[in-house]
Amino acid sequence: MVYYDSASKVCKFEETKRFSHGTQADVFLYNDVVLKVYYEEVLCRIDPRTFDILKRIKSRHFINLIKRYSKEKNSGVVDAYTATFIKDENNLGEYTVEQFLSEVHGLIKLVDFLSSNGILMSDVHKDSLIVSEHIKLIDPDKYILCKMPKNVLMGENRCQVLNALKNYLKEYIDYTSDERVYDLFSIDKKGKVEDEMKERIGSKKYIMDYLVK
């Protein structure tokens, strides 16, 4: 695979190290770097200006973007990009309550920073989250620059991320023990833990009082 970077330098990648095959792109793994290559028919992809803004973000809660590539010089289209590989260890069960809340607060600060820079975080879902040492956002392919009022944009972005986290938690509690969930979320032992958790993480009061503060 031959591409041009933003400085029009030719870059070659081997095709034999495919890591995953998605609906919009192939992902290749080269040691600790992933190369995401969009399929030709995919029109909704990250644009160069948005990529360059996101590339400057150095946060423990966001994927580290490295370089963008095009199949043609100065095409103005991102056909592929590289990022630091993040192993999904799915170790939410090892978090204490304090650690979990600290991670969520960090995510909210990141969301507000992106909002202040006019970025709409479109298409964020539970699979956009990787939980390892920290909770990280990945796959910013559909983030876009927009002229939406900052307060409206912030609300929209917060809802996107908190809903993704909510759905991640719903899936998590399906296979963790009741005792661990009680410990992580400090739930009183009454009724079914799944019902209580789903009610709490699905309510506006929960989001405002428990996650956003």
PDB file of C-alpha atoms in Angstrom:
ATOM      1  CA  MET A   1       0.000   0.000   0.000  1.00  0.00           C
ATOM      2  CA  VAL A   2       1.415   3.345  -1.068  1.00  0.00           C
ATOM      3  CA  TYR A   3       0.172   6.655   0.347  1.00  0.00           C
ATOM      4  CA  TYR A   4       1.210  10.295   0.602  1.00  0.00           C
ATOM      5  CA  ASP A   5       1.366  12.017   3.974  1.00  0.00           C
ATOM      6  CA  SER A   6       0.361  15.637   4.581  1.00  0.00           C
ATOM      7  CA  ALA A   7       3.829  16.762   3.443  1.00  0.00           C
ATOM      8  CA  SER A   8       3.422  14.790   0.146  1.00  0.00           C
ATOM      9  CA  LYS A   9       6.057  12.267   1.235  1.00  0.00           C
ATOM     10  CA  VAL A  10       5.580   8.740  -0.132  1.00  0.00           C
ATOM     11  CA  CYS A  11       4.881   6.116   2.551  1.00  0.00           C
ATOM     12  CA  LYS A  12       4.594   2.364   2.036  1.00  0.00           C
ATOM     13  CA  PHE A  13       2.831  -0.149   4.283  1.00  0.00           C
ATOM     14  CA  GLU A  14       2.739  -3.930   4.148  1.00  0.00           C
ATOM     15  CA  GLU A  15      -0.695  -5.449   3.593  1.00  0.00           C
ATOM     16  CA  THR A  16      -0.052  -8.654   5.532  1.00  0.00           C
ATOM     17  CA  LYS A  17      -0.718  -7.403   9.043  1.00  0.00           C
ATOM     18  CA  ARG A  18      -4.495  -6.927   9.041  1.00  0.00           C
ATOM     19  CA  PHE A  19      -5.719  -6.573  12.638  1.00  0.00           C
ATOM     20  CA  SER A  20      -9.445  -6.192  12.034  1.00  0.00           C
ATOM     21  CA  HIS A  21     -11.985  -5.874   9.230  1.00  0.00           C
ATOM     22  CA  GLY A  22     -14.773  -3.380   9.904  1.00  0.00           C
ATOM     23  CA  THR A  23     -17.761  -2.004   8.044  1.00  0.00           C
ATOM     24  CA  GLN A  24     -15.938   1.157   6.957  1.00  0.00           C
ATOM     25  CA  ALA A  25     -12.253   0.330   7.087  1.00  0.00           C
ATOM     26  CA  ASP A  26      -9.515  -2.248   7.466  1.00  0.00           C
ATOM     27  CA  VAL A  27      -7.178  -1.873  10.417  1.00  0.00           C
ATOM     28  CA  PHE A  28      -3.568  -3.030  10.220  1.00  0.00           C
ATOM     29  CA  LEU A  29      -1.230  -3.436  13.195  1.00  0.00           C
ATOM     30  CA  TYR A  30       2.460  -2.582  13.051  1.00  0.00           C
ATOM     31  CA  ASN A  31       3.952  -3.164  16.519  1.00  0.00           C
ATOM     32  CA  ASP A  32       2.391  -0.392  18.638  1.00  0.00           C
ATOM     33  CA  VAL A  33       0.904   1.562  15.710  1.00  0.00           C
ATOM     34  CA  VAL A  34      -2.381   0.903  13.900  1.00  0.00           C
ATOM     35  CA  LEU A  35      -3.120   1.960  10.335  1.00  0.00           C
ATOM     36  CA  LYS A  36      -6.790   2.510   9.530  1.00  0.00           C
ATOM     37  CA  VAL A  37      -7.577   2.353   5.808  1.00  0.00           C
ATOM     38  CA  TYR A  38     -11.003   3.509   4.615  1.00  0.00           C
ATOM     39  CA  TYR A  39     -12.777   1.490   1.932  1.00  0.00           C
ATOM     40  CA  GLU A  40     -13.049   3.411  -1.329  1.00  0.00           C
ATOM     41  CA  GLU A  41     -16.853   3.522  -1.188  1.00  0.00           C
ATOM     42  CA  VAL A  42     -16.895   5.107   2.294  1.00  0.00           C
ATOM     43  CA  LEU A  43     -17.716   8.801   1.918  1.00  0.00           C
ATOM     44  CA  CYS A  44     -18.224   9.717   5.578  1.00  0.00           C
ATOM     45  CA  ARG A  45     -14.692   9.936   6.934  1.00  0.00           C
ATOM     46  CA  ILE A  46     -12.619  12.312   9.011  1.00  0.00           C
ATOM     47  CA  ASP A  47     -11.560  15.463   7.140  1.00  0.00           C
ATOM     48  CA  PRO A  48      -7.963  16.797   7.183  1.00  0.00           C
ATOM     49  CA  ARG A  49      -8.709  19.923   9.240  1.00  0.00           C
ATOM     50  CA  THR A  50     -10.526  17.989  11.973  1.00  0.00           C
ATOM     51  CA  PHE A  51      -7.771  15.369  12.041  1.00  0.00           C
ATOM     52  CA  ASP A  52      -5.089  18.026  12.494  1.00  0.00           C
ATOM     53  CA  ILE A  53      -6.974  19.514  15.464  1.00  0.00           C
ATOM     54  CA  LEU A  54      -7.515  16.128  17.098  1.00  0.00           C
ATOM     55  CA  LYS A  55      -3.894  15.152  16.488  1.00  0.00           C
ATOM     56  CA  ARG A  56      -2.779  17.927  18.843  1.00  0.00           C
ATOM     57  CA  ILE A  57      -4.795  16.495  21.733  1.00  0.00           C
ATOM     58  CA  LYS A  58      -2.635  14.717  24.282  1.00  0.00           C
ATOM     59  CA  SER A  59      -5.067  13.257  26.783  1.00  0.00           C
ATOM     60  CA  ARG A  60      -5.158  10.012  28.715  1.00  0.00           C
ATOM     61  CA  HIS A  61      -8.792   9.753  27.566  1.00  0.00           C
ATOM     62  CA  PHE A  62      -8.278  10.093  23.803  1.00  0.00           C
ATOM     63  CA  ILE A  63      -6.614   8.038  21.118  1.00  0.00           C
ATOM     64  CA  ASN A  64      -3.219   9.386  20.055  1.00  0.00           C
ATOM     65  CA  LEU A  65      -3.472  10.218  16.347  1.00  0.00           C
ATOM     66  CA  ILE A  66      -0.182  10.254  14.450  1.00  0.00           C
ATOM     67  CA  LYS A  67      -0.432  10.932  10.691  1.00  0.00           C
ATOM     68  CA  ARG A  68      -3.027  11.132   7.924  1.00  0.00           C
ATOM     69  CA  TYR A  69      -2.517   9.797   4.410  1.00  0.00           C
ATOM     70  CA  SER A  70      -4.021  10.161   0.945  1.00  0.00           C
ATOM     71  CA  LYS A  71      -3.742   8.046  -2.173  1.00  0.00           C
ATOM     72  CA  GLU A  72      -2.981  11.131  -4.234  1.00  0.00           C
ATOM     73  CA  LYS A  73      -0.859  14.189  -3.521  1.00  0.00           C
ATOM     74  CA  ASN A  74      -2.743  17.156  -2.092  1.00  0.00           C
ATOM     75  CA  SER A  75      -6.082  15.440  -2.601  1.00  0.00           C
ATOM     76  CA  GLY A  76      -7.704  17.003   0.463  1.00  0.00           C
ATOM     77  CA  VAL A  77      -9.153  13.598   1.387  1.00  0.00           C
ATOM     78  CA  VAL A  78      -8.071  11.316   4.228  1.00  0.00           C
ATOM     79  CA  ASP A  79      -7.806   7.768   2.886  1.00  0.00           C
ATOM     80  CA  ALA A  80      -5.951   6.358   5.898  1.00  0.00           C
ATOM     81  CA  TYR A  81      -4.403   7.388   9.190  1.00  0.00           C
ATOM     82  CA  THR A  82      -2.166   6.027  11.910  1.00  0.00           C
ATOM     83  CA  ALA A  83      -2.665   6.056  15.665  1.00  0.00           C
ATOM     84  CA  THR A  84      -1.083   4.521  18.738  1.00  0.00           C
ATOM     85  CA  PHE A  85      -2.380   1.027  19.437  1.00  0.00           C
ATOM     86  CA  ILE A  86      -4.434   0.705  22.632  1.00  0.00           C
ATOM     87  CA  LYS A  87      -5.071  -2.724  24.096  1.00  0.00           C
ATOM     88  CA  ASP A  88      -8.647  -3.187  25.300  1.00  0.00           C
ATOM     89  CA  GLU A  89      -8.099  -4.847  28.661  1.00  0.00           C
ATOM     90  CA  ASN A  90     -11.726  -4.427  29.766  1.00  0.00           C
ATOM     91  CA  ASN A  91     -10.668  -4.049  33.396  1.00  0.00           C
ATOM     92  CA  LEU A  92     -13.501  -1.834  34.609  1.00  0.00           C
ATOM     93  CA  GLY A  93     -13.987  -4.368  37.393  1.00  0.00           C
ATOM     94  CA  GLU A  94     -10.654  -3.309  38.895  1.00  0.00           C
ATOM     95  CA  TYR A  95     -11.700   0.325  39.265  1.00  0.00           C
ATOM     96  CA  THR A  96     -12.601   1.733  42.651  1.00  0.00           C
ATOM     97  CA  VAL A  97     -15.527   4.144  42.899  1.00  0.00           C
ATOM     98  CA  GLU A  98     -13.092   7.059  43.145  1.00  0.00           C
ATOM     99  CA  GLN A  99     -11.129   5.910  40.093  1.00  0.00           C
ATOM    100  CA  PHE A 100     -14.286   5.447  38.045  1.00  0.00           C
ATOM    101  CA  LEU A 101     -15.591   8.916  38.881  1.00  0.00           C
ATOM    102  CA  SER A 102     -12.176  10.427  38.154  1.00  0.00           C
ATOM    103  CA  GLU A 103     -12.173   8.784  34.726  1.00  0.00           C
ATOM    104  CA  VAL A 104     -15.680  10.055  33.954  1.00  0.00           C
ATOM    105  CA  HIS A 105     -14.783  13.570  35.043  1.00  0.00           C
ATOM    106  CA  GLY A 106     -11.731  13.398  32.751  1.00  0.00           C
ATOM    107  CA  LEU A 107     -13.924  12.327  29.849  1.00  0.00           C
ATOM    108  CA  ILE A 108     -16.298  15.230  30.480  1.00  0.00           C
ATOM    109  CA  LYS A 109     -13.389  17.703  30.480  1.00  0.00           C
ATOM    110  CA  LEU A 110     -12.189  16.262  27.165  1.00  0.00           C
ATOM    111  CA  VAL A 111     -15.702  16.529  25.713  1.00  0.00           C
ATOM    112  CA  ASP A 112     -15.986  20.159  26.812  1.00  0.00           C
ATOM    113  CA  PHE A 113     -12.586  20.941  25.295  1.00  0.00           C
ATOM    114  CA  LEU A 114     -13.644  19.474  21.947  1.00  0.00           C
ATOM    115  CA  SER A 115     -16.926  21.399  22.154  1.00  0.00           C
ATOM    116  CA  SER A 116     -15.085  24.657  22.787  1.00  0.00           C
ATOM    117  CA  ASN A 117     -13.153  24.007  19.563  1.00  0.00           C
ATOM    118  CA  GLY A 118     -16.366  23.537  17.572  1.00  0.00           C
ATOM    119  CA  ILE A 119     -16.135  19.756  17.135  1.00  0.00           C
ATOM    120  CA  LEU A 120     -19.308  17.685  17.036  1.00  0.00           C
ATOM    121  CA  MET A 121     -18.644  14.160  18.294  1.00  0.00           C
ATOM    122  CA  SER A 122     -20.940  12.283  15.950  1.00  0.00           C
ATOM    123  CA  ASP A 123     -21.463   8.503  16.120  1.00  0.00           C
ATOM    124  CA  VAL A 124     -20.009   7.857  19.582  1.00  0.00           C
ATOM    125  CA  HIS A 125     -21.191   4.506  21.005  1.00  0.00           C
ATOM    126  CA  LYS A 126     -20.076   1.863  23.489  1.00  0.00           C
ATOM    127  CA  ASP A 127     -17.584   0.390  21.013  1.00  0.00           C
ATOM    128  CA  SER A 128     -15.951   3.824  20.831  1.00  0.00           C
ATOM    129  CA  LEU A 129     -14.701   3.269  24.394  1.00  0.00           C
ATOM    130  CA  ILE A 130     -11.674   1.254  25.435  1.00  0.00           C
ATOM    131  CA  VAL A 131     -11.252   0.515  29.127  1.00  0.00           C
ATOM    132  CA  SER A 132      -7.726  -0.252  30.278  1.00  0.00           C
ATOM    133  CA  GLU A 133      -5.677   1.817  32.697  1.00  0.00           C
ATOM    134  CA  HIS A 134      -7.902   4.702  31.635  1.00  0.00           C
ATOM    135  CA  ILE A 135     -11.200   5.021  29.768  1.00  0.00           C
ATOM    136  CA  LYS A 136     -10.335   6.198  26.250  1.00  0.00           C
ATOM    137  CA  LEU A 137     -12.318   7.417  23.260  1.00  0.00           C
ATOM    138  CA  ILE A 138     -11.310   5.945  19.893  1.00  0.00           C
ATOM    139  CA  ASP A 139     -12.584   6.034  16.295  1.00  0.00           C
ATOM    140  CA  PRO A 140     -13.154   9.784  15.773  1.00  0.00           C
ATOM    141  CA  ASP A 141     -13.951   9.139  12.098  1.00  0.00           C
ATOM    142  CA  LYS A 142     -17.243  11.045  12.126  1.00  0.00           C
ATOM    143  CA  TYR A 143     -16.195  13.978  14.318  1.00  0.00           C
ATOM    144  CA  ILE A 144     -16.880  17.159  12.374  1.00  0.00           C
ATOM    145  CA  LEU A 145     -16.257  20.883  12.705  1.00  0.00           C
ATOM    146  CA  CYS A 146     -19.513  22.800  12.947  1.00  0.00           C
ATOM    147  CA  LYS A 147     -20.903  26.234  13.768  1.00  0.00           C
ATOM    148  CA  MET A 148     -23.383  25.051  16.352  1.00  0.00           C
ATOM    149  CA  PRO A 149     -23.615  27.336  19.440  1.00  0.00           C
ATOM    150  CA  LYS A 150     -21.046  26.162  21.992  1.00  0.00           C
ATOM    151  CA  ASN A 151     -23.580  25.504  24.764  1.00  0.00           C
ATOM    152  CA  VAL A 152     -25.745  23.404  22.431  1.00  0.00           C
ATOM    153  CA  LEU A 153     -22.698  21.581  21.092  1.00  0.00           C
ATOM    154  CA  MET A 154     -21.468  20.842  24.606  1.00  0.00           C
ATOM    155  CA  GLY A 155     -24.824  19.380  25.593  1.00  0.00           C
ATOM    156  CA  GLU A 156     -24.986  17.234  22.460  1.00  0.00           C
ATOM    157  CA  ASN A 157     -21.439  15.934  22.912  1.00  0.00           C
ATOM    158  CA  ARG A 158     -21.944  15.176  26.591  1.00  0.00           C
ATOM    159  CA  CYS A 159     -25.056  13.175  25.781  1.00  0.00           C
ATOM    160  CA  GLN A 160     -23.195  11.227  23.097  1.00  0.00           C
ATOM    161  CA  VAL A 161     -20.389  10.212  25.436  1.00  0.00           C
ATOM    162  CA  LEU A 162     -22.539   9.586  28.502  1.00  0.00           C
ATOM    163  CA  ASN A 163     -24.938   7.424  26.497  1.00  0.00           C
ATOM    164  CA  ALA A 164     -21.970   5.440  25.189  1.00  0.00           C
ATOM    165  CA  LEU A 165     -20.742   4.983  28.743  1.00  0.00           C
ATOM    166  CA  LYS A 166     -24.237   4.061  29.895  1.00  0.00           C
ATOM    167  CA  ASN A 167     -24.500   1.335  27.249  1.00  0.00           C
ATOM    168  CA  TYR A 168     -21.019   0.072  28.076  1.00  0.00           C
ATOM    169  CA  LEU A 169     -22.058  -0.228  31.711  1.00  0.00           C
ATOM    170  CA  LYS A 170     -25.271  -2.026  30.785  1.00  0.00           C
ATOM    171  CA  GLU A 171     -23.228  -4.640  28.973  1.00  0.00           C
ATOM    172  CA  TYR A 172     -20.684  -4.781  31.792  1.00  0.00           C
ATOM    173  CA  ILE A 173     -23.203  -5.547  34.528  1.00  0.00           C
ATOM    174  CA  ASP A 174     -24.566  -8.465  32.525  1.00  0.00           C
ATOM    175  CA  TYR A 175     -21.484 -10.525  33.305  1.00  0.00           C
ATOM    176  CA  THR A 176     -20.055  -9.091  36.501  1.00  0.00           C
ATOM    177  CA  SER A 177     -21.079 -10.235  39.959  1.00  0.00           C
ATOM    178  CA  ASP A 178     -23.691  -8.403  42.026  1.00  0.00           C
ATOM    179  CA  GLU A 179     -21.138  -7.899  44.795  1.00  0.00           C
ATOM    180  CA  ARG A 180     -18.711  -6.170  42.419  1.00  0.00           C
ATOM    181  CA  VAL A 181     -21.402  -3.864  41.032  1.00  0.00           C
ATOM    182  CA  TYR A 182     -22.580  -2.966  44.543  1.00  0.00           C
ATOM    183  CA  ASP A 183     -18.989  -2.136  45.427  1.00  0.00           C
ATOM    184  CA  LEU A 184     -18.285  -0.109  42.287  1.00  0.00           C
ATOM    185  CA  PHE A 185     -21.473   1.939  42.298  1.00  0.00           C
ATOM    186  CA  SER A 186     -22.337   1.926  46.020  1.00  0.00           C
ATOM    187  CA  ILE A 187     -25.824   0.553  45.405  1.00  0.00           C
ATOM    188  CA  ASP A 188     -28.043  -0.339  48.337  1.00  0.00           C
ATOM    189  CA  LYS A 189     -28.800  -4.040  48.300  1.00  0.00           C
ATOM    190  CA  LYS A 190     -32.444  -3.993  47.350  1.00  0.00           C
ATOM    191  CA  GLY A 191     -34.125  -5.437  44.273  1.00  0.00           C
ATOM    192  CA  LYS A 192     -32.275  -6.722  41.245  1.00  0.00           C
ATOM    193  CA  VAL A 193     -28.982  -5.006  40.594  1.00  0.00           C
ATOM    194  CA  GLU A 194     -29.575  -4.984  36.813  1.00  0.00           C
ATOM    195  CA  ASP A 195     -32.918  -3.201  37.182  1.00  0.00           C
ATOM    196  CA  GLU A 196     -31.564  -0.647  39.616  1.00  0.00           C
ATOM    197  CA  MET A 197     -28.462   0.055  37.545  1.00  0.00           C
ATOM    198  CA  LYS A 198     -30.393   0.410  34.300  1.00  0.00           C
ATOM    199  CA  GLU A 199     -32.782   2.833  35.961  1.00  0.00           C
ATOM    200  CA  ARG A 200     -29.963   4.900  37.424  1.00  0.00           C
ATOM    201  CA  ILE A 201     -27.735   5.080  34.360  1.00  0.00           C
ATOM    202  CA  GLY A 202     -30.712   5.731  32.109  1.00  0.00           C
ATOM    203  CA  SER A 203     -32.094   8.694  34.025  1.00  0.00           C
ATOM    204  CA  LYS A 204     -31.300  12.372  33.555  1.00  0.00           C
ATOM    205  CA  LYS A 205     -30.948  12.753  37.323  1.00  0.00           C
ATOM    206  CA  TYR A 206     -28.240  10.087  37.359  1.00  0.00           C
ATOM    207  CA  ILE A 207     -26.348  11.788  34.563  1.00  0.00           C
ATOM    208  CA  MET A 208     -26.579  15.223  36.158  1.00  0.00           C
ATOM    209  CA  ASP A 209     -26.002  14.250  39.783  1.00  0.00           C
ATOM    210  CA  TYR A 210     -23.678  11.289  39.484  1.00  0.00           C
ATOM    211  CA  LEU A 211     -21.679  11.617  36.270  1.00  0.00           C
ATOM    212  CA  VAL A 212     -21.450  15.261  35.314  1.00  0.00           C
ATOM    213  CA  LYS A 213     -20.650  16.974  38.602  1.00  0.00           C
TER     214      LYS A 213
END
